[in-house]
mmCIF file of C-alpha atoms in Angstrom:
data_model
loop_
_atom_site.group_PDB
_atom_site.id
_atom_site.type_symbol
_atom_site.label_atom_id
_atom_site.label_comp_id
_atom_site.label_asym_id
_atom_site.label_seq_id
_atom_site.Cartn_x
_atom_site.Cartn_y
_atom_site.Cartn_z
ATOM 1 C CA UNK A 1 -4.555 18.342 -25.707
ATOM 2 C CA UNK A 2 -6.324 20.507 -23.155
ATOM 3 C CA UNK A 3 -6.509 18.731 -19.789
ATOM 4 C CA UNK A 4 -7.510 21.767 -17.747
ATOM 5 C CA UNK A 5 -10.859 20.269 -16.683
ATOM 6 C CA UNK A 6 -9.516 16.943 -15.452
ATOM 7 C CA UNK A 7 -6.504 18.519 -13.732
ATOM 8 C CA UNK A 8 -8.769 21.026 -11.979
ATOM 9 C CA UNK A 9 -10.956 18.174 -10.684
ATOM 10 C CA UNK A 10 -7.889 16.390 -9.327
ATOM 11 C CA UNK A 11 -6.671 19.500 -7.503
ATOM 12 C CA UNK A 12 -10.160 20.031 -6.070
ATOM 13 C CA UNK A 13 -10.146 16.410 -4.923
ATOM 14 C CA UNK A 14 -6.829 16.969 -3.174
ATOM 15 C CA UNK A 15 -8.256 20.017 -1.396
ATOM 16 C CA UNK A 16 -11.068 17.859 0.000
ATOM 17 C CA UNK A 17 -8.607 15.220 1.207
ATOM 18 C CA UNK A 18 -6.201 17.795 2.661
ATOM 19 C CA UNK A 19 -9.027 19.322 4.708
ATOM 20 C CA UNK A 20 -10.095 15.827 5.831
ATOM 21 C CA UNK A 21 -6.543 15.021 6.916
ATOM 22 C CA UNK A 22 -6.486 18.202 9.006
ATOM 23 C CA UNK A 23 -9.787 17.237 10.682
ATOM 24 C CA UNK A 24 -8.723 13.662 11.395
ATOM 25 C CA UNK A 25 -5.231 14.539 12.681
ATOM 26 C CA UNK A 26 -5.333 18.178 13.765
ATOM 27 C CA UNK A 27 -2.233 17.948 15.946
ATOM 28 C CA UNK A 28 -0.148 17.042 12.898
ATOM 29 C CA UNK A 29 -1.860 18.597 9.879
ATOM 30 C CA UNK A 30 -4.045 21.508 10.952
ATOM 31 C CA UNK A 31 -4.582 24.022 9.590
ATOM 32 C CA UNK A 32 -4.762 22.604 6.050
ATOM 33 C CA UNK A 33 -2.584 24.028 3.313
ATOM 34 C CA UNK A 34 -3.971 25.063 -0.063
ATOM 35 C CA UNK A 35 -2.574 25.312 -3.599
ATOM 36 C CA UNK A 36 -1.112 28.561 -4.829
ATOM 37 C CA UNK A 37 -3.055 30.413 -7.538
ATOM 38 C CA UNK A 38 -2.287 29.370 -11.086
ATOM 39 C CA UNK A 39 0.884 30.632 -12.735
ATOM 40 C CA UNK A 40 0.738 33.471 -15.245
ATOM 41 C CA UNK A 41 2.209 33.186 -18.704
ATOM 42 C CA UNK A 42 5.117 35.392 -17.659
ATOM 43 C CA UNK A 43 5.795 33.119 -14.643
ATOM 44 C CA UNK A 44 5.841 30.072 -16.908
ATOM 45 C CA UNK A 45 8.073 31.759 -19.473
ATOM 46 C CA UNK A 46 10.570 32.786 -16.794
ATOM 47 C CA UNK A 47 10.674 29.241 -15.389
ATOM 48 C CA UNK A 48 11.252 27.800 -18.872
ATOM 49 C CA UNK A 49 14.037 30.315 -19.449
ATOM 50 C CA UNK A 50 15.793 29.130 -16.268
ATOM 51 C CA UNK A 51 15.366 25.516 -17.358
ATOM 52 C CA UNK A 52 16.606 26.245 -20.836
ATOM 53 C CA UNK A 53 13.785 24.200 -22.353
ATOM 54 C CA UNK A 54 9.961 24.176 -22.531
ATOM 55 C CA UNK A 55 8.045 22.514 -19.730
ATOM 56 C CA UNK A 56 6.188 19.290 -20.373
ATOM 57 C CA UNK A 57 2.760 20.355 -21.780
ATOM 58 C CA UNK A 58 0.689 18.603 -19.078
ATOM 59 C CA UNK A 59 2.997 19.830 -16.326
ATOM 60 C CA UNK A 60 2.586 23.331 -17.742
ATOM 61 C CA UNK A 61 -1.209 23.057 -17.597
ATOM 62 C CA UNK A 62 -1.015 21.832 -14.002
ATOM 63 C CA UNK A 63 1.049 24.881 -13.022
ATOM 64 C CA UNK A 64 -1.552 27.132 -14.645
ATOM 65 C CA UNK A 65 -4.084 25.663 -12.178
ATOM 66 C CA UNK A 66 -1.915 25.275 -9.074
ATOM 67 C CA UNK A 67 1.459 27.016 -9.084
ATOM 68 C CA UNK A 68 2.889 24.951 -6.243
ATOM 69 C CA UNK A 69 1.413 23.565 -3.046
ATOM 70 C CA UNK A 70 3.247 23.039 0.223
ATOM 71 C CA UNK A 71 2.488 19.672 1.870
ATOM 72 C CA UNK A 72 -0.371 18.874 -0.491
ATOM 73 C CA UNK A 73 -0.632 15.398 1.052
ATOM 74 C CA UNK A 74 0.631 16.315 4.496
ATOM 75 C CA UNK A 75 4.303 15.906 3.596
ATOM 76 C CA UNK A 76 5.244 16.311 -0.091
ATOM 77 C CA UNK A 77 5.504 19.730 -1.697
ATOM 78 C CA UNK A 78 4.272 20.307 -5.245
ATOM 79 C CA UNK A 79 6.880 22.557 -6.839
ATOM 80 C CA UNK A 80 5.762 25.767 -8.561
ATOM 81 C CA UNK A 81 7.319 28.169 -11.029
ATOM 82 C CA UNK A 82 8.904 30.139 -8.177
ATOM 83 C CA UNK A 83 10.780 26.959 -7.194
ATOM 84 C CA UNK A 84 12.062 25.965 -10.629
ATOM 85 C CA UNK A 85 15.797 26.625 -10.731
ATOM 86 C CA UNK A 86 15.657 28.823 -7.609
ATOM 87 C CA UNK A 87 14.401 27.395 -4.301
ATOM 88 C CA UNK A 88 16.159 25.162 -1.779
ATOM 89 C CA UNK A 89 13.397 22.585 -2.269
ATOM 90 C CA UNK A 90 14.145 22.476 -5.997
ATOM 91 C CA UNK A 91 17.886 22.164 -5.415
ATOM 92 C CA UNK A 92 17.295 19.365 -2.894
ATOM 93 C CA UNK A 93 15.233 17.405 -5.424
ATOM 94 C CA UNK A 94 17.823 17.910 -8.169
ATOM 95 C CA UNK A 95 20.648 16.805 -5.867
ATOM 96 C CA UNK A 96 18.775 13.636 -4.889
ATOM 97 C CA UNK A 97 18.171 12.780 -8.560
ATOM 98 C CA UNK A 98 21.881 13.276 -9.280
ATOM 99 C CA UNK A 99 22.912 11.149 -6.302
ATOM 100 C CA UNK A 100 20.598 8.274 -7.203
ATOM 101 C CA UNK A 101 21.614 8.516 -10.862
ATOM 102 C CA UNK A 102 25.352 8.280 -10.229
ATOM 103 C CA UNK A 103 25.681 6.036 -7.158
ATOM 104 C CA UNK A 104 25.494 2.371 -8.036
ATOM 105 C CA UNK A 105 25.095 2.829 -11.776
ATOM 106 C CA UNK A 106 22.118 3.867 -13.911
ATOM 107 C CA UNK A 107 18.583 3.174 -12.691
ATOM 108 C CA UNK A 108 16.172 1.455 -15.056
ATOM 109 C CA UNK A 109 13.813 3.935 -16.681
ATOM 110 C CA UNK A 110 15.848 7.006 -15.748
ATOM 111 C CA UNK A 111 17.551 9.266 -18.303
ATOM 112 C CA UNK A 112 21.317 8.870 -18.406
ATOM 113 C CA UNK A 113 21.653 12.625 -17.892
ATOM 114 C CA UNK A 114 19.953 13.925 -14.690
ATOM 115 C CA UNK A 115 19.480 17.254 -16.481
ATOM 116 C CA UNK A 116 16.827 15.557 -18.622
ATOM 117 C CA UNK A 117 14.444 15.516 -15.657
ATOM 118 C CA UNK A 118 12.215 18.180 -14.117
ATOM 119 C CA UNK A 119 11.233 17.616 -10.455
ATOM 120 C CA UNK A 120 7.498 17.682 -9.701
ATOM 121 C CA UNK A 121 7.425 17.249 -5.938
ATOM 122 C CA UNK A 122 9.865 16.660 -3.113
ATOM 123 C CA UNK A 123 9.981 15.361 0.443
ATOM 124 C CA UNK A 124 13.496 14.699 1.746
ATOM 125 C CA UNK A 125 14.732 11.597 -0.146
ATOM 126 C CA UNK A 126 11.424 11.073 -1.944
ATOM 127 C CA UNK A 127 10.613 12.854 -5.158
ATOM 128 C CA UNK A 128 8.758 12.622 -8.454
ATOM 129 C CA UNK A 129 10.045 14.034 -11.716
ATOM 130 C CA UNK A 130 9.059 14.416 -15.355
ATOM 131 C CA UNK A 131 11.273 12.807 -17.990
ATOM 132 C CA UNK A 132 12.139 15.287 -20.727
ATOM 133 C CA UNK A 133 13.732 13.032 -23.354
ATOM 134 C CA UNK A 134 13.144 9.691 -25.052
ATOM 135 C CA UNK A 135 15.343 6.691 -24.328
ATOM 136 C CA UNK A 136 15.420 2.896 -24.626
ATOM 137 C CA UNK A 137 13.480 2.418 -21.394
ATOM 138 C CA UNK A 138 11.587 5.722 -21.052
ATOM 139 C CA UNK A 139 9.651 8.278 -23.084
ATOM 140 C CA UNK A 140 9.210 12.022 -22.872
ATOM 141 C CA UNK A 141 6.442 13.062 -20.490
ATOM 142 C CA UNK A 142 6.597 10.003 -18.248
ATOM 143 C CA UNK A 143 6.753 10.558 -14.510
ATOM 144 C CA UNK A 144 9.004 8.626 -12.179
ATOM 145 C CA UNK A 145 8.200 8.538 -8.485
ATOM 146 C CA UNK A 146 11.181 7.439 -6.456
ATOM 147 C CA UNK A 147 11.844 6.633 -2.826
ATOM 148 C CA UNK A 148 13.882 4.018 -1.004
ATOM 149 C CA UNK A 149 12.812 0.656 -2.431
ATOM 150 C CA UNK A 150 10.340 2.156 -4.917
ATOM 151 C CA UNK A 151 10.739 3.238 -8.550
ATOM 152 C CA UNK A 152 7.256 3.729 -9.982
ATOM 153 C CA UNK A 153 6.480 4.892 -13.504
ATOM 154 C CA UNK A 154 3.409 6.808 -14.669
ATOM 155 C CA UNK A 155 2.259 7.557 -18.192
ATOM 156 C CA UNK A 156 2.177 11.325 -17.649
ATOM 157 C CA UNK A 157 1.665 14.056 -15.057
ATOM 158 C CA UNK A 158 -2.108 13.620 -14.985
ATOM 159 C CA UNK A 159 -1.830 9.865 -14.399
ATOM 160 C CA UNK A 160 0.679 10.463 -11.613
ATOM 161 C CA UNK A 161 -1.585 13.014 -9.926
ATOM 162 C CA UNK A 162 -4.615 10.729 -10.246
ATOM 163 C CA UNK A 163 -2.763 7.847 -8.592
ATOM 164 C CA UNK A 164 -1.502 10.146 -5.849
ATOM 165 C CA UNK A 165 -5.077 11.228 -5.112
ATOM 166 C CA UNK A 166 -6.303 7.617 -5.081
ATOM 167 C CA UNK A 167 -3.602 6.650 -2.566
ATOM 168 C CA UNK A 168 -4.411 9.636 -0.361
ATOM 169 C CA UNK A 169 -8.141 8.864 -0.490
ATOM 170 C CA UNK A 170 -7.622 5.205 0.428
ATOM 171 C CA UNK A 171 -5.347 6.140 3.310
ATOM 172 C CA UNK A 172 -7.761 8.667 4.780
ATOM 173 C CA UNK A 173 -10.708 6.304 4.280
ATOM 174 C CA UNK A 174 -8.787 3.834 6.410
ATOM 175 C CA UNK A 175 -8.320 6.486 9.078
ATOM 176 C CA UNK A 176 -12.036 7.356 8.905
ATOM 177 C CA UNK A 177 -13.651 3.909 8.554
ATOM 178 C CA UNK A 178 -10.946 1.500 9.729
ATOM 179 C CA UNK A 179 -8.742 -0.961 7.819
ATOM 180 C CA UNK A 180 -11.517 -1.781 5.328
ATOM 181 C CA UNK A 181 -12.168 1.839 4.401
ATOM 182 C CA UNK A 182 -12.056 1.176 0.662
ATOM 183 C CA UNK A 183 -14.930 -1.342 0.906
ATOM 184 C CA UNK A 184 -16.938 0.875 3.244
ATOM 185 C CA UNK A 185 -16.604 3.795 0.826
ATOM 186 C CA UNK A 186 -18.462 1.768 -1.827
ATOM 187 C CA UNK A 187 -21.602 1.390 0.314
ATOM 188 C CA UNK A 188 -21.621 4.411 2.604
ATOM 189 C CA UNK A 189 -23.237 7.559 1.266
ATOM 190 C CA UNK A 190 -24.440 10.803 2.769
ATOM 191 C CA UNK A 191 -27.842 9.111 3.280
ATOM 192 C CA UNK A 192 -26.396 6.027 4.995
ATOM 193 C CA UNK A 193 -27.286 5.616 8.715
ATOM 194 C CA UNK A 194 -24.678 6.548 11.239
ATOM 195 C CA UNK A 195 -23.106 3.907 13.489
ATOM 196 C CA UNK A 196 -25.334 4.816 16.516
ATOM 197 C CA UNK A 197 -28.431 4.359 14.331
ATOM 198 C CA UNK A 198 -27.201 0.943 13.167
ATOM 199 C CA UNK A 199 -26.534 -0.165 16.756
ATOM 200 C CA UNK A 200 -29.979 1.048 17.862
ATOM 201 C CA UNK A 201 -31.666 -0.907 15.052
ATOM 202 C CA UNK A 202 -29.761 -4.088 15.953
ATOM 203 C CA UNK A 203 -30.845 -3.728 19.584
ATOM 204 C CA UNK A 204 -34.441 -3.208 18.447
ATOM 205 C CA UNK A 205 -34.342 -6.406 16.376
ATOM 206 C CA UNK A 206 -32.798 -8.367 19.223
ATOM 207 C CA UNK A 207 -35.598 -7.374 21.539
ATOM 208 C CA UNK A 208 -38.267 -8.074 18.929
ATOM 209 C CA UNK A 209 -37.155 -11.613 18.121
ATOM 210 C CA UNK A 210 -35.835 -12.624 21.508
ATOM 211 C CA UNK A 211 -32.924 -14.858 22.269
ATOM 212 C CA UNK A 212 -32.513 -18.211 20.514
ATOM 213 C CA UNK A 213 -31.912 -20.633 23.377
ATOM 214 C CA UNK A 214 -30.799 -24.272 22.977
ATOM 215 C CA UNK A 215 -32.932 -26.943 24.710
ATOM 216 C CA UNK A 216 -31.226 -30.234 25.518
ATOM 217 C CA UNK A 217 -33.345 -33.357 24.993
ATOM 218 C CA UNK A 218 -32.862 -36.671 26.806
ATOM 219 C CA UNK A 219 -30.126 -38.850 25.326
ATOM 220 C CA UNK A 220 -31.853 -41.548 23.200
ATOM 221 C CA UNK A 221 -28.824 -43.814 23.268
ATOM 222 C CA UNK A 222 -25.933 -44.501 20.897
ATOM 223 C CA UNK A 223 -28.004 -46.560 18.408
ATOM 224 C CA UNK A 224 -30.842 -44.064 18.011
ATOM 225 C CA UNK A 225 -31.490 -42.274 14.739
ATOM 226 C CA UNK A 226 -33.646 -39.257 13.907
ATOM 227 C CA UNK A 227 -37.275 -40.143 13.130
ATOM 228 C CA UNK A 228 -40.473 -38.372 12.187
ATOM 229 C CA UNK A 229 -41.074 -37.577 15.830
ATOM 230 C CA UNK A 230 -37.695 -35.908 16.138
ATOM 231 C CA UNK A 231 -37.641 -34.104 12.787
ATOM 232 C CA UNK A 232 -36.974 -30.781 14.493
ATOM 233 C CA UNK A 233 -33.871 -32.174 16.116
ATOM 234 C CA UNK A 234 -30.475 -31.500 14.695
ATOM 235 C CA UNK A 235 -27.953 -34.154 15.521
ATOM 236 C CA UNK A 236 -24.594 -32.666 16.194
ATOM 237 C CA UNK A 237 -21.366 -34.405 17.036
ATOM 238 C CA UNK A 238 -19.696 -32.534 19.823
ATOM 239 C CA UNK A 239 -16.344 -33.179 21.398
ATOM 240 C CA UNK A 240 -16.598 -33.830 25.124
ATOM 241 C CA UNK A 241 -14.841 -31.023 26.939
ATOM 242 C CA UNK A 242 -14.670 -29.493 30.371
ATOM 243 C CA UNK A 243 -17.540 -27.226 29.370
ATOM 244 C CA UNK A 244 -19.873 -30.246 28.960
ATOM 245 C CA UNK A 245 -18.495 -32.895 31.312
ATOM 246 C CA UNK A 246 -21.645 -35.039 31.204
ATOM 247 C CA UNK A 247 -22.513 -34.761 27.520
ATOM 248 C CA UNK A 248 -22.037 -37.847 25.331
ATOM 249 C CA UNK A 249 -20.283 -37.452 21.952
ATOM 250 C CA UNK A 250 -23.651 -37.680 20.104
ATOM 251 C CA UNK A 251 -26.314 -35.409 21.517
ATOM 252 C CA UNK A 252 -29.541 -34.263 19.859
ATOM 253 C CA UNK A 253 -30.172 -30.552 20.190
ATOM 254 C CA UNK A 254 -33.127 -28.420 19.199
ATOM 255 C CA UNK A 255 -33.671 -24.690 19.254
ATOM 256 C CA UNK A 256 -36.735 -22.816 20.395
ATOM 257 C CA UNK A 257 -37.347 -19.093 19.823
ATOM 258 C CA UNK A 258 -38.793 -17.496 22.921
ATOM 259 C CA UNK A 259 -40.417 -14.092 23.115
ATOM 260 C CA UNK A 260 -38.275 -11.554 24.867
ATOM 261 C CA UNK A 261 -39.530 -10.227 28.152
ATOM 262 C CA UNK A 262 -41.247 -6.887 27.870
#
């Protein structure tokens, strides 16, 4: 199945987020990095020869679009054909898979043989890899993303990349709009007013309507009840505190809107 279109959109989405990360945190992530050009057929064939097996079909299509990308999310490196079987980054990912596979017994969802995996990306002890064989708790083409305390599974390379982009987008929305960035993203568009415009409009409305000021009425006594003559009064039970030392527990209060001074 040809997934070139959807994979290209995901890579383009990552480019947008990588540039945004560089703008938001220039001291750490500027200038932005970009994906390498797509791999040629000869590059792919050479990588498969070093592996001794064909690449996963979706992984292969991804490499034809972006043949590696250093720090695509600010930290992780997407491995390319030049890495497969050759680079220090590749060897580091393979060694980590072997260590996790052998220390403490087998991990659920991982192939028994570490050689039945192909690393996708790497960042120190964190990596994602494609499973290249079927087993009782895994299938060919699945992606496992592993770090300390996390062992996530994805249906395939495209699903993994889509989830990675969603996480990166949510994180950078939080950096842009605050802790509720995901909700803000649903309502803010290019045509939405900027924060200074919103503040100016609120100030305009405040001046137009004026302040709502409470007016205390005389205490009618503990046995009084609201009547037709006091229909605008709202009876509110208030606890006597130091702020109102002379106020009884039951005090009628009404509100009057006054025009703001010009």
